[in-house]
Amino acid sequence: DADRSAQEALGWEVSAHLEEGELVLSIREDDRAISPEIVTATFGRATSVAADQAPVFIFDGETLRAPVQAGAGNWNLRLHALAKDGTVFKQRIIVRQRT
C-alpha cells in the first residue's frame, strides 16, 4: 500500500495510443509533459506473450514515441518508470488499435 500511495502522490496523468506505426505515451505532471526514466516497457497482447515488444521511447518534448507493430484489437503497455525522486511507477495501460 505504501508503494501505491507514493505512486499516486506523483499525480502523473498517463495515457497511450497508437499513431501511424508508433506507440505514443503521454506522461504529464502538473499539466507539463515529462520524460521519466523508463526502467522497462512491454507492449503486447493481454492474452499472449508471443507478440510482446520492448519499445524504445524517444521524447519529442510533448510525448514519448516508439515504433511498434500492432494489428487491430486490444494491446497492453506494461510500464515501469522512475520519478526524479526515485519513486517507482508501475502501470498497465490499455491501448486499442482500430482497423
Coordinates of C-alpha atoms in Angstrom, one line a residue:
D1 CA 0.0 0.0 0.0
A2 CA 2.9 2.4 0.7
D3 CA 4.2 1.9 -2.9
R4 CA 0.8 2.6 -4.3
S5 CA 0.3 5.7 -2.2
A6 CA 3.7 7.0 -3.3
Q7 CA 2.9 6.4 -6.9
E8 CA -0.5 8.1 -6.6
A9 CA 1.2 11.1 -4.8
L10 CA 3.2 11.7 -8.0
G11 CA -0.1 12.9 -9.6
W12 CA 1.0 11.7 -13.0
E13 CA -1.6 11.6 -15.8
V14 CA -0.6 8.7 -18.1
S15 CA -2.1 7.6 -21.4
A16 CA -1.0 5.8 -24.6
H17 CA -2.3 5.4 -28.1
L18 CA -1.2 4.1 -31.5
E19 CA -0.5 6.6 -34.3
E20 CA 0.9 5.6 -37.7
G21 CA 3.1 2.7 -36.5
E22 CA 4.2 4.4 -33.3
L23 CA 3.2 3.9 -29.7
V24 CA 2.7 7.4 -28.3
L25 CA 3.0 7.6 -24.5
S26 CA 2.0 10.8 -22.7
I27 CA 3.1 11.4 -19.1
R28 CA 2.1 14.6 -17.5
E29 CA 2.9 16.1 -14.1
D30 CA 1.2 19.3 -13.1
D31 CA -0.1 19.6 -16.7
R32 CA 3.5 19.5 -18.0
A33 CA 4.9 16.9 -20.3
I34 CA 7.7 14.9 -18.6
S35 CA 10.1 12.1 -19.6
P36 CA 10.9 10.0 -16.6
E37 CA 13.4 7.2 -16.7
I38 CA 11.7 4.1 -18.3
V39 CA 13.0 1.1 -16.5
T40 CA 11.0 -1.4 -18.6
A41 CA 8.2 -1.2 -21.1
T42 CA 6.5 -4.2 -22.6
F43 CA 3.9 -3.7 -25.4
G44 CA 1.9 -6.8 -26.2
R45 CA -1.4 -8.6 -26.2
A46 CA -3.2 -9.2 -22.9
T47 CA -3.7 -12.9 -23.6
S48 CA -0.3 -13.9 -25.1
V49 CA 3.4 -13.0 -24.9
A50 CA 4.1 -14.2 -28.4
A51 CA 3.8 -10.6 -29.9
D52 CA 5.5 -8.8 -27.0
Q53 CA 7.8 -5.9 -27.9
A54 CA 10.1 -3.8 -25.9
P55 CA 9.6 -0.3 -27.2
V56 CA 12.5 2.2 -27.1
F57 CA 11.0 5.6 -26.5
I58 CA 12.2 9.0 -27.7
F59 CA 10.9 12.1 -26.0
D60 CA 9.8 14.8 -28.5
G61 CA 9.1 17.5 -25.9
E62 CA 5.5 16.5 -25.5
T63 CA 5.2 12.7 -25.7
L64 CA 7.4 9.6 -25.7
R65 CA 7.3 7.8 -29.1
A66 CA 8.4 4.3 -30.1
P67 CA 7.9 2.4 -33.3
V68 CA 5.9 -0.8 -32.8
Q69 CA 4.0 -3.3 -34.9
A70 CA 0.3 -3.7 -33.8
G71 CA -2.6 -5.3 -35.5
A72 CA -6.2 -4.5 -34.8
G73 CA -7.6 -5.1 -31.3
N74 CA -6.6 -4.6 -27.7
W75 CA -3.0 -4.2 -26.6
N76 CA -1.3 -3.5 -23.2
L77 CA 1.6 -1.4 -22.3
R78 CA 3.2 -2.6 -19.1
L79 CA 5.2 0.3 -17.9
H80 CA 7.8 0.6 -15.1
A81 CA 9.3 4.0 -14.7
L82 CA 11.1 6.0 -12.0
A83 CA 10.3 9.6 -10.9
K84 CA 13.2 12.0 -10.3
D85 CA 12.8 11.4 -6.6
G86 CA 13.2 7.6 -7.1
T87 CA 9.5 6.8 -6.7
V88 CA 8.6 3.7 -8.6
F89 CA 5.7 4.0 -11.0
K90 CA 4.1 0.8 -12.4
Q91 CA 1.0 0.7 -14.5
R92 CA -0.7 -1.4 -17.2
I93 CA -2.2 0.9 -19.9
I94 CA -4.8 -0.5 -22.3
V95 CA -4.1 0.6 -25.9
R96 CA -6.7 0.0 -28.6
Q97 CA -5.8 -0.3 -32.3
R98 CA -8.7 0.5 -34.6
T99 CA -8.9 -1.2 -38.0

